[in-house]
Amino acid sequence: MIEDMEVKSLNKRASCQAFEVILKSPTEPSPERPQTLALPPQKKEPSLGELQRRLEAAEERRKSQEKQVLKQLAEKREREKEVLNKAQEVNNNYSKMTEEKLHHKMELNQENRMARLSALKQRLREKVSLHQHPVQKASSHFCCEAVPWQPECILHYAFV
């Protein structure tokens, strides 16, 4: 390979060197390189049978590809149905849990309200019973016809 090129030194400096490489064209054929490129063989005309066979193979490939696409679409639809069912189930579960929490909260509020009302009634009864005796004594001193004290009337008027 060195025989095919010529090297000339251009600039010689202390830091670097420059070279010019000249490649020679081959004058004689070498055994390592082919003489000429071989032309591809001429294609012959396909026969009617071969054309028919190719058409049938192409039709089979088309049908196979169509089946594969339909199968993928069916799988995709099935997956979409599964996702929709899962989302519906999650939504239903959330609705049930929310309804249960709301019902529980309403029950607690009702219980608390009833407890506050009963406590308020009890305090009122205690106040009435504490004030009942002095009022009856005072009313008996001022008037001959004292009206008996009726705590039910006060409770009735207090909660109407």
Backbone as JSON, one array per atom type, in Angstrom:
{
  "sequence": "MIEDMEVKSLNKRASCQAFEVILKSPTEPSPERPQTLALPPQKKEPSLGELQRRLEAAEERRKSQEKQVLKQLAEKREREKEVLNKAQEVNNNYSKMTEEKLHHKMELNQENRMARLSALKQRLREKVSLHQHPVQKASSHFCCEAVPWQPECILHYAFV",
  "N": [[0.83, -1.18, 0.0], [2.05, 1.15, 0.53], [3.42, 1.68, -1.73], [1.62, 2.88, -3.38], [1.42, 5.53, -2.74], [2.81, 8.83, -2.26], [4.89, 10.67, -0.17], [5.45, 13.94, 0.87], [7.44, 16.2, 2.58], [6.5, 19.21, 4.04], [6.64, 21.6, 5.84], [9.02, 22.03, 8.32], [9.19, 22.33, 11.62], [10.03, 23.1, 15.03], [7.96, 22.54, 16.73], [6.01, 21.15, 15.31], [5.15, 19.09, 12.44], [4.44, 19.11, 8.93], [2.86, 17.33, 6.35], [2.46, 16.28, 2.97], [0.4, 14.17, 1.29], [0.34, 12.2, -1.51], [-1.67, 10.36, -3.56], [-1.25, 7.75, -5.81], [-2.55, 6.72, -8.95], [-3.58, 3.42, -9.72], [-1.51, 1.64, -11.92], [-1.05, -0.83, -12.86], [-2.97, -3.79, -12.64], [-3.77, -5.18, -9.49], [-3.59, -8.3, -7.75], [-5.15, -8.35, -5.49], [-7.26, -6.65, -5.81], [-10.43, -6.47, -7.44], [-10.86, -6.71, -11.02], [-12.98, -5.55, -12.62], [-16.22, -4.4, -11.81], [-18.76, -6.72, -11.31], [-21.68, -7.03, -13.22], [-25.07, -7.11, -12.14], [-27.05, -10.05, -12.55], [-29.34, -10.28, -15.28], [-32.8, -9.79, -14.72], [-35.29, -12.18, -15.07], [-38.48, -12.44, -16.66], [-41.28, -12.9, -14.56], [-43.22, -15.87, -14.22], [-46.68, -16.75, -14.97], [-47.73, -18.44, -13.03], [-45.98, -17.96, -10.91], [-46.53, -15.26, -10.41], [-49.19, -15.5, -9.61], [-48.87, -16.99, -7.28], [-47.41, -15.14, -5.71], [-49.34, -13.13, -5.46], [-51.29, -14.5, -3.97], [-49.84, -14.96, -1.62], [-49.45, -12.34, -0.78], [-52.1, -11.62, -0.3], [-52.69, -13.35, 1.83], [-50.92, -12.32, 3.75], [-52.06, -9.78, 4.05], [-54.6, -10.45, 5.07], [-53.83, -11.7, 7.44], [-52.59, -9.56, 8.76], [-54.81, -7.89, 9.04], [-56.43, -9.43, 10.72], [-54.8, -9.39, 12.98], [-54.85, -6.64, 13.62], [-57.59, -6.33, 14.19], [-57.76, -8.0, 16.41], [-56.11, -6.63, 18.22], [-57.62, -4.29, 18.5], [-59.93, -5.35, 19.69], [-58.87, -6.24, 22.12], [-58.1, -3.77, 23.16], [-60.6, -2.5, 23.44], [-61.73, -4.2, 25.34], [-60.05, -3.71, 27.49], [-60.67, -1.0, 27.92], [-63.32, -1.3, 28.76], [-62.92, -2.67, 31.16], [-61.55, -0.71, 32.6], [-63.51, 1.29, 32.76], [-65.48, -0.08, 34.23], [-64.08, -0.46, 36.62], [-63.71, 2.21, 37.4], [-66.37, 2.94, 37.79], [-67.03, 1.26, 39.91], [-65.31, 2.22, 41.91], [-66.36, 4.78, 42.16], [-68.96, 4.17, 43.08], [-68.34, 2.94, 45.54], [-67.17, 5.11, 46.86], [-69.38, 6.83, 47.0], [-71.08, 5.32, 48.66], [-69.55, 5.2, 51.03], [-69.4, 7.91, 51.66], [-72.09, 8.49, 52.07], [-72.6, 6.84, 54.28], [-70.9, 8.04, 56.19], [-72.09, 10.56, 56.37], [-74.63, 9.86, 57.35], [-73.9, 8.77, 59.83], [-72.79, 11.03, 61.03], [-75.04, 12.67, 61.15], [-76.59, 11.19, 62.95], [-74.98, 11.39, 65.25], [-75.12, 14.17, 65.66], [-77.87, 14.41, 66.19], [-78.08, 12.89, 68.57], [-76.41, 14.43, 70.24], [-77.86, 16.82, 70.25], [-80.25, 15.99, 71.48], [-79.21, 15.27, 73.97], [-78.26, 17.77, 74.9], [-80.72, 19.15, 75.04], [-82.1, 17.61, 76.96], [-80.42, 18.01, 79.15], [-80.73, 20.77, 79.46], [-83.46, 20.9, 80.07], [-83.41, 19.51, 82.48], [-81.84, 21.23, 84.09], [-83.56, 23.41, 84.13], [-85.75, 22.32, 85.45], [-84.55, 21.9, 87.95], [-83.99, 24.55, 88.71], [-86.6, 25.53, 88.87], [-87.66, 23.93, 90.88], [-86.07, 24.78, 93.01], [-86.88, 27.44, 93.28], [-89.54, 27.16, 93.73], [-90.49, 26.52, 96.31], [-89.9, 28.88, 97.95], [-91.53, 30.76, 96.6], [-94.1, 29.72, 96.87], [-94.41, 29.87, 99.61], [-94.23, 32.63, 99.96], [-96.42, 33.51, 98.5], [-98.52, 32.42, 99.96], [-98.51, 33.95, 102.21], [-99.31, 36.47, 101.33], [-101.79, 36.27, 100.17], [-105.03, 34.87, 100.51], [-106.11, 32.98, 98.9], [-104.17, 31.03, 97.49], [-102.58, 30.12, 94.51], [-101.78, 26.92, 93.47], [-98.44, 25.93, 92.78], [-97.29, 25.17, 89.51], [-95.08, 23.39, 87.89], [-95.08, 22.23, 85.37], [-96.35, 23.96, 83.66], [-94.53, 26.06, 83.38], [-92.42, 24.74, 82.15], [-93.72, 24.08, 79.84], [-94.21, 26.62, 78.71], [-91.57, 27.49, 78.42], [-90.42, 25.93, 76.43], [-91.91, 26.24, 74.14]],
  "CA": [[0.0, 0.0, 0.0], [2.95, 2.3, 0.56], [3.84, 1.91, -3.1], [0.59, 3.67, -4.07], [1.39, 6.93, -2.32], [4.06, 9.55, -2.16], [4.82, 11.57, 0.97], [6.38, 15.06, 0.79], [7.49, 16.99, 3.81], [6.27, 20.6, 3.68], [7.24, 22.52, 6.81], [9.6, 21.39, 9.48], [9.37, 23.24, 12.73], [10.36, 22.41, 16.27], [6.76, 22.1, 17.44], [5.19, 20.23, 14.53], [5.56, 18.82, 11.07], [3.34, 19.04, 7.99], [3.15, 16.43, 5.25], [1.51, 16.22, 1.86], [0.31, 12.78, 0.85], [-0.18, 12.14, -2.87], [-2.02, 8.99, -3.91], [-1.05, 7.48, -7.23], [-3.55, 5.83, -9.52], [-2.93, 2.14, -10.03], [-1.2, 1.47, -13.34], [-1.18, -2.25, -13.18], [-3.96, -4.41, -11.75], [-3.2, -6.0, -8.43], [-4.42, -9.49, -7.55], [-6.03, -8.15, -4.34], [-8.43, -5.88, -6.21], [-11.08, -7.04, -8.63], [-10.63, -5.97, -12.27], [-14.16, -4.73, -12.88], [-17.37, -4.8, -11.02], [-19.64, -7.6, -12.07], [-23.04, -6.53, -13.34], [-26.03, -8.09, -11.63], [-27.67, -10.8, -13.65], [-30.62, -9.74, -15.77], [-33.96, -10.47, -14.14], [-36.18, -12.74, -16.09], [-39.9, -12.15, -16.46], [-41.91, -13.95, -13.75], [-44.27, -16.62, -14.92], [-48.03, -16.53, -14.5], [-47.86, -19.2, -11.79], [-45.27, -17.25, -9.84], [-47.32, -14.06, -10.11], [-50.37, -15.94, -8.85], [-48.39, -17.37, -5.96], [-47.08, -13.91, -5.0], [-50.61, -12.47, -5.12], [-51.91, -15.26, -2.87], [-49.05, -14.71, -0.41], [-49.75, -10.98, -0.36], [-53.46, -11.66, 0.25], [-52.58, -13.99, 3.14], [-50.29, -11.35, 4.65], [-53.05, -8.73, 4.32], [-55.61, -11.02, 5.97], [-53.18, -11.91, 8.74], [-52.42, -8.25, 9.38], [-56.15, -7.42, 9.39], [-56.82, -10.18, 11.92], [-54.01, -8.9, 14.1], [-55.36, -5.32, 13.98], [-58.88, -6.54, 14.84], [-57.49, -8.57, 17.73], [-55.62, -5.54, 19.07], [-58.76, -3.41, 18.8], [-60.79, -6.04, 20.65], [-58.17, -6.18, 23.42], [-58.17, -2.38, 23.62], [-61.97, -2.28, 23.9], [-61.9, -4.96, 26.59], [-59.32, -2.96, 28.52], [-61.46, 0.2, 28.21], [-64.48, -1.73, 29.56], [-62.43, -2.96, 32.5], [-61.24, 0.56, 33.26], [-64.78, 1.95, 33.07], [-66.1, -0.82, 35.34], [-63.3, -0.16, 37.83], [-64.03, 3.58, 37.8], [-67.75, 2.93, 38.31], [-66.99, 0.6, 41.22], [-64.68, 3.17, 42.84], [-67.33, 5.84, 42.38], [-70.03, 3.63, 43.93], [-67.78, 2.77, 46.89], [-67.01, 6.44, 47.44], [-70.71, 7.33, 47.32], [-71.57, 4.59, 49.84], [-68.8, 5.62, 52.21], [-69.81, 9.28, 51.97], [-73.44, 8.42, 52.62], [-72.49, 6.28, 55.63], [-70.31, 9.06, 57.06], [-73.1, 11.59, 56.59], [-75.65, 9.29, 58.23], [-73.3, 8.67, 61.16], [-72.65, 12.39, 61.54], [-76.38, 13.14, 61.49], [-76.98, 10.5, 64.18], [-74.25, 12.01, 66.36], [-75.69, 15.5, 65.9], [-79.18, 14.21, 66.83], [-77.82, 12.47, 69.94], [-75.9, 15.6, 70.98], [-78.96, 17.77, 70.43], [-81.14, 15.45, 72.51], [-78.51, 15.35, 75.26], [-78.29, 19.17, 75.33], [-82.09, 19.49, 75.43], [-82.44, 16.97, 78.24], [-79.66, 18.7, 80.18], [-81.36, 22.07, 79.66], [-84.72, 20.65, 80.79], [-83.07, 19.13, 83.86], [-81.44, 22.44, 84.79], [-84.74, 24.22, 84.33], [-86.51, 21.68, 86.53], [-83.85, 22.17, 89.21], [-84.22, 25.95, 89.06], [-88.01, 25.66, 89.24], [-87.85, 23.3, 92.19], [-85.43, 25.63, 94.01], [-87.66, 28.66, 93.46], [-90.94, 26.82, 93.97], [-90.81, 26.59, 97.74], [-90.02, 30.25, 98.45], [-92.65, 31.45, 95.97], [-95.33, 29.22, 97.49], [-94.47, 30.43, 100.96], [-94.5, 34.06, 99.86], [-97.78, 33.71, 98.0], [-99.45, 32.07, 101.02], [-98.52, 35.04, 103.16], [-99.96, 37.65, 100.79], [-103.15, 36.07, 99.68], [-105.71, 33.73, 101.11], [-106.33, 31.95, 97.88], [-102.92, 30.82, 96.77], [-102.65, 29.19, 93.38], [-100.67, 25.96, 93.6], [-97.37, 26.06, 91.78], [-97.34, 24.11, 88.51], [-93.84, 23.46, 87.09], [-95.33, 21.8, 83.99], [-96.73, 25.15, 82.88], [-93.31, 26.8, 83.06], [-91.7, 23.96, 81.13], [-94.45, 24.19, 78.58], [-93.97, 27.94, 78.13], [-90.15, 27.66, 78.15], [-90.0, 25.21, 75.23], [-92.85, 26.43, 73.03]],
  "C": [[0.88, 1.25, 0.0], [3.41, 2.63, -0.86], [2.86, 2.82, -3.83], [0.57, 5.13, -3.65], [2.78, 7.49, -2.19], [3.91, 10.57, -1.05], [5.88, 12.64, 0.79], [6.31, 15.83, 2.09], [7.39, 18.45, 3.41], [7.01, 21.55, 4.62], [7.79, 21.73, 7.98], [9.84, 22.46, 10.51], [9.66, 22.41, 13.98], [9.11, 21.85, 16.92], [5.94, 21.1, 16.64], [5.78, 20.01, 13.15], [4.32, 18.75, 10.21], [3.78, 18.16, 6.83], [2.09, 16.57, 4.18], [1.56, 14.79, 1.35], [-0.32, 12.78, -0.53], [-0.41, 10.67, -3.19], [-1.86, 8.83, -5.41], [-2.17, 6.57, -7.71], [-2.87, 4.53, -9.89], [-2.71, 2.01, -11.54], [-1.32, 0.04, -13.74], [-2.16, -2.88, -12.2], [-3.27, -5.28, -10.71], [-4.12, -7.19, -8.2], [-5.4, -9.32, -6.39], [-7.33, -7.45, -4.73], [-9.09, -6.53, -7.42], [-10.87, -6.13, -9.84], [-11.79, -5.02, -12.54], [-15.29, -5.23, -11.99], [-18.27, -5.64, -11.89], [-21.04, -7.01, -12.08], [-24.0, -7.57, -12.77], [-26.7, -8.81, -12.79], [-29.02, -10.19, -14.04], [-31.77, -10.53, -15.17], [-34.83, -10.98, -15.27], [-37.62, -12.42, -15.73], [-40.52, -13.27, -15.63], [-43.04, -14.63, -14.53], [-45.63, -16.33, -14.3], [-48.26, -17.26, -13.17], [-47.17, -18.51, -10.63], [-46.0, -15.98, -9.46], [-48.53, -14.42, -9.25], [-49.97, -16.31, -7.42], [-48.05, -16.14, -5.12], [-48.35, -13.16, -4.57], [-51.3, -13.17, -3.96], [-51.16, -15.01, -1.55], [-49.32, -13.3, 0.12], [-51.14, -10.91, 0.27], [-53.46, -12.29, 1.65], [-51.95, -13.04, 4.16], [-51.28, -10.26, 5.03], [-54.11, -9.23, 5.29], [-55.04, -11.22, 7.37], [-53.01, -10.58, 9.48], [-53.77, -7.69, 9.82], [-56.65, -8.12, 10.64], [-56.08, -9.66, 13.15], [-54.52, -7.53, 14.56], [-56.7, -5.45, 14.69], [-58.71, -7.11, 16.25], [-57.0, -7.5, 18.69], [-56.74, -4.58, 19.46], [-59.69, -4.04, 19.83], [-60.17, -6.01, 22.05], [-58.24, -4.77, 24.01], [-59.57, -2.06, 24.15], [-62.23, -2.99, 25.22], [-61.22, -4.23, 27.74], [-60.1, -1.69, 28.92], [-62.67, -0.15, 29.06], [-64.06, -2.01, 31.0], [-62.15, -1.68, 33.28], [-62.53, 1.29, 33.65], [-65.49, 1.25, 34.24], [-65.39, -0.52, 36.66], [-63.63, 1.25, 38.33], [-65.43, 3.67, 38.38], [-67.78, 2.33, 39.71], [-66.38, 1.54, 42.28], [-65.65, 4.29, 43.17], [-68.46, 5.38, 43.31], [-69.55, 3.47, 45.37], [-67.63, 4.12, 47.58], [-68.37, 7.01, 47.86], [-71.26, 6.65, 48.57], [-70.87, 5.06, 51.11], [-69.21, 7.03, 52.63], [-71.19, 9.29, 52.6], [-73.42, 7.88, 54.05], [-71.92, 7.31, 56.61], [-71.34, 10.15, 57.38], [-74.18, 11.1, 57.54], [-75.14, 9.22, 59.67], [-73.19, 10.06, 61.81], [-74.01, 12.95, 61.95], [-76.87, 12.48, 62.77], [-76.28, 11.11, 65.4], [-74.81, 13.39, 66.68], [-77.05, 15.38, 66.61], [-79.01, 13.81, 68.29], [-77.33, 13.64, 70.79], [-77.02, 16.61, 71.24], [-79.91, 17.29, 71.52], [-80.51, 15.53, 73.89], [-78.51, 16.79, 75.78], [-79.69, 19.58, 75.78], [-82.47, 18.87, 76.77], [-81.68, 17.63, 79.39], [-80.28, 20.06, 80.49], [-82.68, 21.92, 80.41], [-84.44, 20.31, 82.25], [-82.65, 20.35, 84.66], [-82.64, 23.33, 85.09], [-85.61, 23.64, 85.44], [-85.88, 21.97, 87.88], [-84.07, 23.61, 89.65], [-85.65, 26.16, 89.54], [-88.24, 25.06, 90.62], [-87.19, 24.11, 93.3], [-86.28, 26.86, 94.3], [-89.11, 28.36, 93.82], [-91.31, 27.0, 95.43], [-90.86, 28.02, 98.26], [-91.21, 30.99, 97.85], [-93.96, 30.99, 96.59], [-95.5, 29.8, 98.89], [-94.84, 31.91, 100.9], [-95.92, 34.3, 99.39], [-98.8, 33.35, 99.07], [-99.53, 33.17, 102.06], [-99.32, 36.23, 102.64], [-101.43, 37.45, 100.46], [-103.74, 34.84, 100.32], [-105.87, 32.6, 100.13], [-105.06, 31.8, 97.05], [-103.12, 29.79, 95.66], [-101.49, 28.21, 93.52], [-99.67, 26.11, 92.44], [-97.4, 24.88, 90.84], [-96.09, 24.2, 87.63], [-94.06, 23.04, 85.64], [-95.67, 22.99, 83.11], [-95.48, 25.91, 82.47], [-92.52, 26.06, 81.98], [-92.4, 24.08, 79.78], [-94.17, 25.54, 77.91], [-92.5, 28.15, 77.75], [-89.77, 27.0, 76.81], [-90.96, 25.35, 74.07], [-92.25, 27.31, 71.99]]
}
